[in-house]
Amino acid sequence: MRDAIEKLAQESLERIAAASSSEELADIKQEVMGRKGSLTQILKGLGSLDPAQRKEMGQLSNQVKDQLRTAMDQKSDDLLRARTILPYHPDLTQPGLPLATGGLHPITAITYELNDAFKSLNFEIAGEGEVSSELFAFDMLNFPPDHPARETMDTYWLEGTDQKKGVDRLCLRPHLTGASVRYLQEHGAPARFVYPGRVYRNESTDARHERAFFQYEALIVDKQFPFASGQLLISTILQKVFGRKINTRMRAGFFPFVEPGFEIDMQCVQCGGKGCPLCKHVGWIEVMPGGTPHPNVLRAAGLDPDEWTGFYIDIGLERLAMMRYGIPDVRLFHSGDLRFLEQFD
């Protein structure tokens, strides 16, 4: 039995040394030391030996196993190193390749820039959850009971609450304006704050409209706030985003939560007001509504409208980004297409 064990050990060591791949090495291990391997078969005869020989052969077999395992581990390391050796000698003094890094989404980048701009004007950054209620989204904002925005064709009402009323009727917030009442109820006036976030509308998507999009609202409430200061605020913020003075205009508009209300347009920066597909060839793009908070909204916030006034704007972030980067389709912002997003790294 000694001769058989020593012969098998010698042959196995030669096969291990000649192995050219990890797969071949694994086959040798299985053929020699596996449950049905040649060494295992030899060792099954230990039971027929006398106790002294059985002990001697048992010690020899353990030595052979250790020897074969060591040889296999060494050969495995050699094969691994052979695969990682480069066919050339690199210059280790040369700098490595730059790592690929991500960048901010254009909407996120503009949000951060607006945050910085408003904070420099002593505004606070506020926020709320994306689930609101009929009470804050409509009732406290002076929306009449029969206003079409309350219908499911405009607003996403949460299942199980759509037949309820007021605070118990929950929805994905259709605008951010409800946060203004909540903030004023908690902090009072005077107040100067902004609140960015995503809103949801049940409407058809096209190149200029999405079901989920981002708004950036700003509200000032004070005892005296000239309307001209609101116009200056708009010009200052747009100049911050675009890096130069932007021409604006204000048109009369109706919104339940402001009185008077305005549609605020900016001159198209892509065509300079001459007309292009981005501005529908009119030279102007609507970017935000604005106006003075309606007296009923101030009352809902616990403020006396005879004492307090203010100024409100609601910036459409996608519209600003489209103008800034010359993007013709708002759906690209939410497409997840890396070819589009990598342009902003």
mmCIF file of C-alpha atoms in Angstrom:
data_model
loop_
_atom_site.group_PDB
_atom_site.id
_atom_site.type_symbol
_atom_site.label_atom_id
_atom_site.label_comp_id
_atom_site.label_asym_id
_atom_site.label_seq_id
_atom_site.Cartn_x
_atom_site.Cartn_y
_atom_site.Cartn_z
ATOM 1 C CA MET A 1 0.000 0.000 0.000
ATOM 2 C CA ARG A 2 2.928 2.335 0.722
ATOM 3 C CA ASP A 3 4.204 1.889 -2.840
ATOM 4 C CA ALA A 4 0.737 2.633 -4.264
ATOM 5 C CA ILE A 5 0.358 5.788 -2.167
ATOM 6 C CA GLU A 6 3.840 7.090 -3.008
ATOM 7 C CA LYS A 7 3.367 6.333 -6.726
ATOM 8 C CA LEU A 8 0.012 8.103 -6.767
ATOM 9 C CA ALA A 9 1.537 11.095 -4.977
ATOM 10 C CA GLN A 10 4.361 11.370 -7.495
ATOM 11 C CA GLU A 11 2.035 11.130 -10.508
ATOM 12 C CA SER A 12 -0.373 13.657 -9.012
ATOM 13 C CA LEU A 13 2.399 16.150 -8.299
ATOM 14 C CA GLU A 14 3.575 15.871 -11.906
ATOM 15 C CA ARG A 15 0.035 16.425 -13.196
ATOM 16 C CA ILE A 16 -0.391 19.424 -10.912
ATOM 17 C CA ALA A 17 2.853 20.952 -12.120
ATOM 18 C CA ALA A 18 1.804 20.488 -15.751
ATOM 19 C CA ALA A 19 -1.714 21.902 -15.306
ATOM 20 C CA SER A 20 -2.385 24.887 -17.569
ATOM 21 C CA SER A 21 -5.702 26.138 -16.173
ATOM 22 C CA SER A 22 -7.739 26.352 -13.017
ATOM 23 C CA GLU A 23 -10.300 24.015 -14.542
ATOM 24 C CA GLU A 24 -7.680 21.339 -15.177
ATOM 25 C CA LEU A 25 -6.414 21.748 -11.610
ATOM 26 C CA ALA A 26 -9.944 21.252 -10.278
ATOM 27 C CA ASP A 27 -10.307 18.051 -12.313
ATOM 28 C CA ILE A 28 -7.056 16.652 -10.852
ATOM 29 C CA LYS A 29 -8.271 17.386 -7.328
ATOM 30 C CA GLN A 30 -11.546 15.622 -7.980
ATOM 31 C CA GLU A 31 -9.880 12.571 -9.617
ATOM 32 C CA VAL A 32 -7.341 12.126 -6.832
ATOM 33 C CA MET A 33 -8.962 13.395 -3.617
ATOM 34 C CA GLY A 34 -12.665 13.352 -4.403
ATOM 35 C CA ARG A 35 -15.156 10.889 -2.865
ATOM 36 C CA LYS A 36 -14.437 8.461 -5.686
ATOM 37 C CA GLY A 37 -10.846 9.588 -6.261
ATOM 38 C CA SER A 38 -7.884 7.263 -6.631
ATOM 39 C CA LEU A 39 -6.348 8.168 -3.256
ATOM 40 C CA THR A 40 -9.684 7.659 -1.534
ATOM 41 C CA GLN A 41 -10.016 4.215 -3.089
ATOM 42 C CA ILE A 42 -6.577 3.193 -1.842
ATOM 43 C CA LEU A 43 -7.334 4.385 1.668
ATOM 44 C CA LYS A 44 -10.473 2.249 1.829
ATOM 45 C CA GLY A 45 -8.117 -0.725 2.238
ATOM 46 C CA LEU A 46 -6.763 0.570 5.559
ATOM 47 C CA GLY A 47 -9.329 -1.472 7.432
ATOM 48 C CA SER A 48 -7.732 -4.743 6.319
ATOM 49 C CA LEU A 49 -4.322 -3.882 7.797
ATOM 50 C CA ASP A 50 -3.110 -4.715 11.266
ATOM 51 C CA PRO A 51 -3.212 -1.847 13.792
ATOM 52 C CA ALA A 52 0.475 -0.940 13.476
ATOM 53 C CA GLN A 53 0.401 -0.753 9.665
ATOM 54 C CA ARG A 54 -2.952 1.019 9.724
ATOM 55 C CA LYS A 55 -1.467 3.787 11.863
ATOM 56 C CA GLU A 56 1.615 4.074 9.664
ATOM 57 C CA MET A 57 -0.362 4.186 6.407
ATOM 58 C CA GLY A 58 -2.838 6.640 7.912
ATOM 59 C CA GLN A 59 -0.022 9.036 8.764
ATOM 60 C CA LEU A 60 1.483 8.640 5.297
ATOM 61 C CA SER A 61 -1.868 9.326 3.609
ATOM 62 C CA ASN A 62 -2.348 12.536 5.641
ATOM 63 C CA GLN A 63 1.129 13.683 4.650
ATOM 64 C CA VAL A 64 0.347 13.016 0.990
ATOM 65 C CA LYS A 65 -2.949 14.918 1.225
ATOM 66 C CA ASP A 66 -1.211 17.923 2.785
ATOM 67 C CA GLN A 67 1.501 17.760 0.141
ATOM 68 C CA LEU A 68 -1.028 17.646 -2.695
ATOM 69 C CA ARG A 69 -3.122 20.478 -1.229
ATOM 70 C CA THR A 70 -0.037 22.683 -0.848
ATOM 71 C CA ALA A 71 1.008 21.947 -4.432
ATOM 72 C CA MET A 72 -2.498 22.725 -5.720
ATOM 73 C CA ASP A 73 -2.690 26.028 -3.802
ATOM 74 C CA GLN A 74 0.721 27.067 -5.110
ATOM 75 C CA LYS A 75 -0.216 26.135 -8.669
ATOM 76 C CA SER A 76 -3.511 28.023 -8.370
ATOM 77 C CA ASP A 77 -1.618 31.167 -7.301
ATOM 78 C CA ASP A 78 0.808 30.742 -10.193
ATOM 79 C CA LEU A 79 -2.022 30.440 -12.700
ATOM 80 C CA LEU A 80 -3.721 33.538 -11.269
ATOM 81 C CA ARG A 81 -0.549 35.610 -11.493
ATOM 82 C CA ALA A 82 0.030 34.412 -15.040
ATOM 83 C CA ARG A 83 -3.376 35.756 -16.088
ATOM 84 C CA THR A 84 -2.725 39.207 -14.613
ATOM 85 C CA ILE A 85 0.736 39.774 -16.089
ATOM 86 C CA LEU A 86 0.552 42.595 -18.630
ATOM 87 C CA PRO A 87 2.087 42.071 -22.078
ATOM 88 C CA TYR A 88 3.948 45.376 -21.640
ATOM 89 C CA HIS A 89 5.678 47.314 -18.889
ATOM 90 C CA PRO A 90 3.495 50.272 -17.837
ATOM 91 C CA ASP A 91 5.007 53.558 -16.754
ATOM 92 C CA LEU A 92 3.934 53.753 -13.124
ATOM 93 C CA THR A 93 4.817 57.449 -12.975
ATOM 94 C CA GLN A 94 2.005 58.340 -15.405
ATOM 95 C CA PRO A 95 -1.310 59.554 -13.868
ATOM 96 C CA GLY A 96 -4.196 57.112 -13.942
ATOM 97 C CA LEU A 97 -7.343 57.404 -16.003
ATOM 98 C CA PRO A 98 -10.010 59.707 -14.542
ATOM 99 C CA LEU A 99 -12.954 58.017 -12.875
ATOM 100 C CA ALA A 100 -16.374 58.499 -14.406
ATOM 101 C CA THR A 101 -18.518 60.649 -12.113
ATOM 102 C CA GLY A 102 -22.148 61.638 -12.196
ATOM 103 C CA GLY A 103 -23.557 65.137 -12.385
ATOM 104 C CA LEU A 104 -26.566 66.997 -11.080
ATOM 105 C CA HIS A 105 -29.839 66.685 -12.945
ATOM 106 C CA PRO A 106 -30.547 70.075 -14.588
ATOM 107 C CA ILE A 107 -33.693 70.532 -12.474
ATOM 108 C CA THR A 108 -31.696 69.842 -9.315
ATOM 109 C CA ALA A 109 -28.951 72.237 -10.405
ATOM 110 C CA ILE A 110 -31.421 75.072 -10.988
ATOM 111 C CA THR A 111 -33.120 74.350 -7.665
ATOM 112 C CA TYR A 112 -29.798 74.702 -5.846
ATOM 113 C CA GLU A 113 -29.029 77.937 -7.672
ATOM 114 C CA LEU A 114 -32.445 79.366 -6.778
ATOM 115 C CA ASN A 115 -31.971 78.285 -3.160
ATOM 116 C CA ASP A 116 -28.688 80.186 -3.042
ATOM 117 C CA ALA A 117 -30.230 83.228 -4.708
ATOM 118 C CA PHE A 118 -33.218 83.392 -2.363
ATOM 119 C CA LYS A 119 -31.129 82.710 0.739
ATOM 120 C CA SER A 120 -28.947 85.671 -0.220
ATOM 121 C CA LEU A 121 -32.153 87.718 -0.121
ATOM 122 C CA ASN A 122 -32.924 86.478 3.407
ATOM 123 C CA PHE A 123 -35.530 83.874 2.419
ATOM 124 C CA GLU A 124 -36.003 80.614 4.326
ATOM 125 C CA ILE A 125 -36.250 77.241 2.558
ATOM 126 C CA ALA A 126 -39.423 75.366 3.534
ATOM 127 C CA GLY A 127 -41.124 72.180 2.379
ATOM 128 C CA GLU A 128 -43.873 69.655 2.993
ATOM 129 C CA GLY A 129 -44.835 66.102 1.992
ATOM 130 C CA GLU A 130 -46.110 65.244 -1.478
ATOM 131 C CA VAL A 131 -49.494 64.089 -0.105
ATOM 132 C CA SER A 132 -51.821 66.978 0.681
ATOM 133 C CA SER A 133 -55.534 67.324 1.382
ATOM 134 C CA GLU A 134 -58.514 69.133 -0.079
ATOM 135 C CA LEU A 135 -58.366 71.492 2.902
ATOM 136 C CA PHE A 136 -54.868 72.822 2.132
ATOM 137 C CA ALA A 137 -54.800 72.259 -1.642
ATOM 138 C CA PHE A 138 -58.145 73.961 -2.344
ATOM 139 C CA ASP A 139 -60.335 75.096 0.575
ATOM 140 C CA MET A 140 -57.808 77.401 2.214
ATOM 141 C CA LEU A 141 -56.659 78.755 -1.154
ATOM 142 C CA ASN A 142 -60.050 80.251 -2.006
ATOM 143 C CA PHE A 143 -60.985 77.639 -4.641
ATOM 144 C CA PRO A 144 -64.793 77.587 -4.984
ATOM 145 C CA PRO A 145 -66.514 74.245 -4.268
ATOM 146 C CA ASP A 146 -67.321 73.686 -7.954
ATOM 147 C CA HIS A 147 -63.876 74.598 -9.292
ATOM 148 C CA PRO A 148 -62.821 72.103 -12.029
ATOM 149 C CA ALA A 149 -59.370 71.636 -10.450
ATOM 150 C CA ARG A 150 -61.089 69.657 -7.679
ATOM 151 C CA GLU A 151 -62.220 67.005 -10.164
ATOM 152 C CA THR A 152 -60.404 63.730 -10.792
ATOM 153 C CA MET A 153 -59.718 64.842 -14.350
ATOM 154 C CA ASP A 154 -57.235 67.353 -12.897
ATOM 155 C CA THR A 155 -56.184 66.058 -9.464
ATOM 156 C CA TYR A 156 -54.972 62.635 -8.306
ATOM 157 C CA TRP A 157 -57.176 61.800 -5.313
ATOM 158 C CA LEU A 158 -56.042 58.900 -3.140
ATOM 159 C CA GLU A 159 -58.225 55.824 -3.313
ATOM 160 C CA GLY A 160 -60.434 55.422 -0.263
ATOM 161 C CA THR A 161 -60.529 59.163 0.479
ATOM 162 C CA ASP A 162 -61.868 60.538 -2.811
ATOM 163 C CA GLN A 163 -65.458 60.636 -1.506
ATOM 164 C CA LYS A 164 -64.548 62.453 1.705
ATOM 165 C CA LYS A 165 -64.210 66.185 2.319
ATOM 166 C CA GLY A 166 -61.700 68.654 3.652
ATOM 167 C CA VAL A 167 -58.749 67.375 5.631
ATOM 168 C CA ASP A 168 -59.830 63.738 5.150
ATOM 169 C CA ARG A 169 -59.819 63.904 1.355
ATOM 170 C CA LEU A 170 -56.203 63.240 0.369
ATOM 171 C CA CYS A 171 -54.447 63.859 -2.919
ATOM 172 C CA LEU A 172 -51.041 64.076 -4.524
ATOM 173 C CA ARG A 173 -50.430 67.795 -4.233
ATOM 174 C CA PRO A 174 -51.490 69.522 -7.481
ATOM 175 C CA HIS A 175 -49.432 72.624 -6.597
ATOM 176 C CA LEU A 176 -47.180 73.840 -3.809
ATOM 177 C CA THR A 177 -49.319 76.796 -2.787
ATOM 178 C CA GLY A 178 -51.016 74.917 0.061
ATOM 179 C CA ALA A 179 -47.660 74.899 1.844
ATOM 180 C CA SER A 180 -47.851 78.679 2.183
ATOM 181 C CA VAL A 181 -50.933 78.554 4.399
ATOM 182 C CA ARG A 182 -49.444 75.725 6.460
ATOM 183 C CA TYR A 183 -46.195 77.681 6.916
ATOM 184 C CA LEU A 184 -47.963 80.903 7.903
ATOM 185 C CA GLN A 185 -50.135 79.030 10.391
ATOM 186 C CA GLU A 186 -47.022 77.627 12.050
ATOM 187 C CA HIS A 187 -44.665 80.631 11.845
ATOM 188 C CA GLY A 188 -46.904 83.671 11.468
ATOM 189 C CA ALA A 189 -45.939 86.923 9.767
ATOM 190 C CA PRO A 190 -43.869 88.694 8.619
ATOM 191 C CA ALA A 191 -42.566 85.847 6.497
ATOM 192 C CA ARG A 192 -40.214 85.409 3.589
ATOM 193 C CA PHE A 193 -39.792 81.844 2.356
ATOM 194 C CA VAL A 194 -39.562 79.537 -0.668
ATOM 195 C CA TYR A 195 -40.604 75.913 -1.056
ATOM 196 C CA PRO A 196 -39.444 73.787 -4.011
ATOM 197 C CA GLY A 197 -40.907 70.388 -4.857
ATOM 198 C CA ARG A 198 -42.649 68.012 -7.223
ATOM 199 C CA VAL A 199 -46.367 68.337 -8.017
ATOM 200 C CA TYR A 200 -48.832 66.142 -9.889
ATOM 201 C CA ARG A 201 -51.542 66.892 -12.444
ATOM 202 C CA ASN A 202 -53.826 64.450 -14.223
ATOM 203 C CA GLU A 203 -53.277 65.770 -17.725
ATOM 204 C CA SER A 204 -52.009 64.608 -21.098
ATOM 205 C CA THR A 205 -48.284 64.823 -21.671
ATOM 206 C CA ASP A 206 -46.725 66.626 -24.592
ATOM 207 C CA ALA A 207 -43.560 68.587 -25.343
ATOM 208 C CA ARG A 208 -44.512 71.278 -22.791
ATOM 209 C CA HIS A 209 -46.582 69.402 -20.194
ATOM 210 C CA GLU A 210 -45.943 66.506 -17.804
ATOM 211 C CA ARG A 211 -48.029 64.673 -15.195
ATOM 212 C CA ALA A 212 -45.298 65.090 -12.570
ATOM 213 C CA PHE A 213 -43.157 68.204 -12.664
ATOM 214 C CA PHE A 214 -41.301 70.619 -10.409
ATOM 215 C CA GLN A 215 -42.360 73.983 -9.092
ATOM 216 C CA TYR A 216 -40.544 76.564 -7.012
ATOM 217 C CA GLU A 217 -42.777 78.918 -5.063
ATOM 218 C CA ALA A 218 -41.797 82.055 -3.180
ATOM 219 C CA LEU A 219 -43.926 84.124 -0.829
ATOM 220 C CA ILE A 220 -43.357 87.370 1.000
ATOM 221 C CA VAL A 221 -45.874 88.493 3.629
ATOM 222 C CA ASP A 222 -45.346 91.870 5.254
ATOM 223 C CA LYS A 223 -47.300 94.928 6.348
ATOM 224 C CA GLN A 224 -45.955 96.985 3.487
ATOM 225 C CA PHE A 225 -44.642 95.464 0.273
ATOM 226 C CA PRO A 226 -44.762 97.566 -2.904
ATOM 227 C CA PHE A 227 -45.733 95.728 -6.056
ATOM 228 C CA ALA A 228 -42.664 97.161 -7.793
ATOM 229 C CA SER A 229 -40.527 95.228 -5.298
ATOM 230 C CA GLY A 230 -42.138 92.037 -6.550
ATOM 231 C CA GLN A 231 -41.190 92.910 -10.113
ATOM 232 C CA LEU A 232 -37.622 93.589 -8.975
ATOM 233 C CA LEU A 233 -37.561 90.220 -7.214
ATOM 234 C CA ILE A 234 -38.538 88.431 -10.437
ATOM 235 C CA SER A 235 -35.874 90.227 -12.463
ATOM 236 C CA THR A 236 -33.212 89.488 -9.832
ATOM 237 C CA ILE A 237 -33.986 85.764 -9.733
ATOM 238 C CA LEU A 238 -34.049 85.352 -13.514
ATOM 239 C CA GLN A 239 -30.776 87.231 -13.813
ATOM 240 C CA LYS A 240 -29.273 84.804 -11.283
ATOM 241 C CA VAL A 241 -30.399 81.768 -13.310
ATOM 242 C CA PHE A 242 -29.409 83.032 -16.759
ATOM 243 C CA GLY A 243 -26.410 85.145 -15.849
ATOM 244 C CA ARG A 244 -27.741 88.300 -17.518
ATOM 245 C CA LYS A 245 -30.717 90.639 -17.474
ATOM 246 C CA ILE A 246 -33.895 89.011 -18.794
ATOM 247 C CA ASN A 247 -36.797 90.999 -20.198
ATOM 248 C CA THR A 248 -40.115 90.163 -18.539
ATOM 249 C CA ARG A 249 -43.729 91.169 -18.871
ATOM 250 C CA MET A 250 -46.779 90.722 -16.668
ATOM 251 C CA ARG A 251 -50.264 90.020 -17.998
ATOM 252 C CA ALA A 252 -53.464 90.029 -15.990
ATOM 253 C CA GLY A 253 -54.438 86.504 -14.952
ATOM 254 C CA PHE A 254 -56.950 84.900 -12.619
ATOM 255 C CA PHE A 255 -55.914 82.531 -9.840
ATOM 256 C CA PRO A 256 -58.159 81.928 -6.805
ATOM 257 C CA PHE A 257 -55.331 82.450 -4.302
ATOM 258 C CA VAL A 258 -54.095 85.883 -5.497
ATOM 259 C CA GLU A 259 -55.760 89.235 -6.076
ATOM 260 C CA PRO A 260 -54.684 90.824 -8.303
ATOM 261 C CA GLY A 261 -53.102 87.955 -10.246
ATOM 262 C CA PHE A 262 -50.653 87.969 -13.126
ATOM 263 C CA GLU A 263 -49.131 85.700 -15.736
ATOM 264 C CA ILE A 264 -45.407 86.443 -15.795
ATOM 265 C CA ASP A 265 -43.569 85.847 -19.080
ATOM 266 C CA MET A 266 -39.909 86.038 -19.944
ATOM 267 C CA GLN A 267 -38.484 86.830 -23.329
ATOM 268 C CA CYS A 268 -37.261 83.709 -25.100
ATOM 269 C CA VAL A 269 -33.487 83.510 -24.629
ATOM 270 C CA GLN A 270 -33.085 81.119 -27.543
ATOM 271 C CA CYS A 271 -34.352 83.497 -30.213
ATOM 272 C CA GLY A 272 -34.093 86.825 -28.388
ATOM 273 C CA GLY A 273 -37.822 87.407 -28.805
ATOM 274 C CA LYS A 274 -37.841 86.894 -32.571
ATOM 275 C CA GLY A 275 -39.831 83.650 -32.409
ATOM 276 C CA CYS A 276 -38.744 80.002 -32.500
ATOM 277 C CA PRO A 277 -40.282 76.526 -31.940
ATOM 278 C CA LEU A 278 -39.402 76.653 -28.232
ATOM 279 C CA CYS A 279 -41.542 79.768 -27.654
ATOM 280 C CA LYS A 280 -44.138 78.763 -30.273
ATOM 281 C CA HIS A 281 -42.896 81.632 -32.468
ATOM 282 C CA VAL A 282 -44.282 84.331 -30.167
ATOM 283 C CA GLY A 283 -40.987 85.405 -28.584
ATOM 284 C CA TRP A 284 -42.222 84.928 -25.000
ATOM 285 C CA ILE A 285 -42.628 81.970 -22.619
ATOM 286 C CA GLU A 286 -44.864 81.859 -19.572
ATOM 287 C CA VAL A 287 -42.685 80.891 -16.602
ATOM 288 C CA MET A 288 -44.711 81.718 -13.514
ATOM 289 C CA PRO A 289 -47.966 83.092 -12.149
ATOM 290 C CA GLY A 290 -47.803 85.682 -9.405
ATOM 291 C CA GLY A 291 -49.650 88.325 -7.493
ATOM 292 C CA THR A 292 -50.730 89.513 -4.084
ATOM 293 C CA PRO A 293 -52.089 86.832 -1.684
ATOM 294 C CA HIS A 294 -55.890 86.865 -1.692
ATOM 295 C CA PRO A 295 -57.479 88.203 1.514
ATOM 296 C CA ASN A 296 -59.270 84.864 2.044
ATOM 297 C CA VAL A 297 -55.928 83.038 1.914
ATOM 298 C CA LEU A 298 -54.480 85.384 4.531
ATOM 299 C CA ARG A 299 -57.540 84.832 6.718
ATOM 300 C CA ALA A 300 -57.136 81.052 6.376
ATOM 301 C CA ALA A 301 -53.544 81.480 7.585
ATOM 302 C CA GLY A 302 -54.785 83.411 10.641
ATOM 303 C CA LEU A 303 -53.703 86.848 9.375
ATOM 304 C CA ASP A 304 -55.702 90.053 9.077
ATOM 305 C CA PRO A 305 -55.750 91.088 5.351
ATOM 306 C CA ASP A 306 -56.263 94.720 6.416
ATOM 307 C CA GLU A 307 -52.900 94.564 8.168
ATOM 308 C CA TRP A 308 -50.856 92.195 6.005
ATOM 309 C CA THR A 309 -50.094 92.009 2.290
ATOM 310 C CA GLY A 310 -47.328 90.453 0.213
ATOM 311 C CA PHE A 311 -46.191 88.999 -3.073
ATOM 312 C CA TYR A 312 -46.284 85.464 -4.459
ATOM 313 C CA ILE A 313 -44.650 83.742 -7.458
ATOM 314 C CA ASP A 314 -44.690 80.126 -8.640
ATOM 315 C CA ILE A 315 -41.740 79.267 -10.892
ATOM 316 C CA GLY A 316 -41.993 76.375 -13.319
ATOM 317 C CA LEU A 317 -38.547 74.794 -13.059
ATOM 318 C CA GLU A 318 -38.834 72.723 -16.242
ATOM 319 C CA ARG A 319 -39.689 75.858 -18.223
ATOM 320 C CA LEU A 320 -36.606 77.628 -16.874
ATOM 321 C CA ALA A 321 -34.382 74.646 -17.669
ATOM 322 C CA MET A 322 -35.805 74.395 -21.188
ATOM 323 C CA MET A 323 -34.945 78.031 -21.786
ATOM 324 C CA ARG A 324 -31.534 77.826 -20.190
ATOM 325 C CA TYR A 325 -30.358 74.723 -22.050
ATOM 326 C CA GLY A 326 -32.407 75.011 -25.239
ATOM 327 C CA ILE A 327 -34.331 71.776 -24.612
ATOM 328 C CA PRO A 328 -37.396 71.426 -26.870
ATOM 329 C CA ASP A 329 -39.279 68.673 -24.996
ATOM 330 C CA VAL A 330 -40.043 68.671 -21.254
ATOM 331 C CA ARG A 331 -40.405 64.875 -21.264
ATOM 332 C CA LEU A 332 -36.649 64.495 -21.691
ATOM 333 C CA PHE A 333 -36.116 65.628 -18.087
ATOM 334 C CA HIS A 334 -37.996 62.585 -16.766
ATOM 335 C CA SER A 335 -37.006 60.030 -19.407
ATOM 336 C CA GLY A 336 -34.012 58.564 -17.573
ATOM 337 C CA ASP A 337 -32.164 58.553 -20.906
ATOM 338 C CA LEU A 338 -28.446 58.600 -20.076
ATOM 339 C CA ARG A 339 -27.606 60.112 -23.449
ATOM 340 C CA PHE A 340 -29.587 63.163 -22.398
ATOM 341 C CA LEU A 341 -28.443 63.294 -18.760
ATOM 342 C CA GLU A 342 -24.734 62.861 -19.533
ATOM 343 C CA GLN A 343 -24.771 66.238 -21.277
ATOM 344 C CA PHE A 344 -25.063 67.886 -17.845
ATOM 345 C CA ASP A 345 -22.172 66.068 -16.069
#
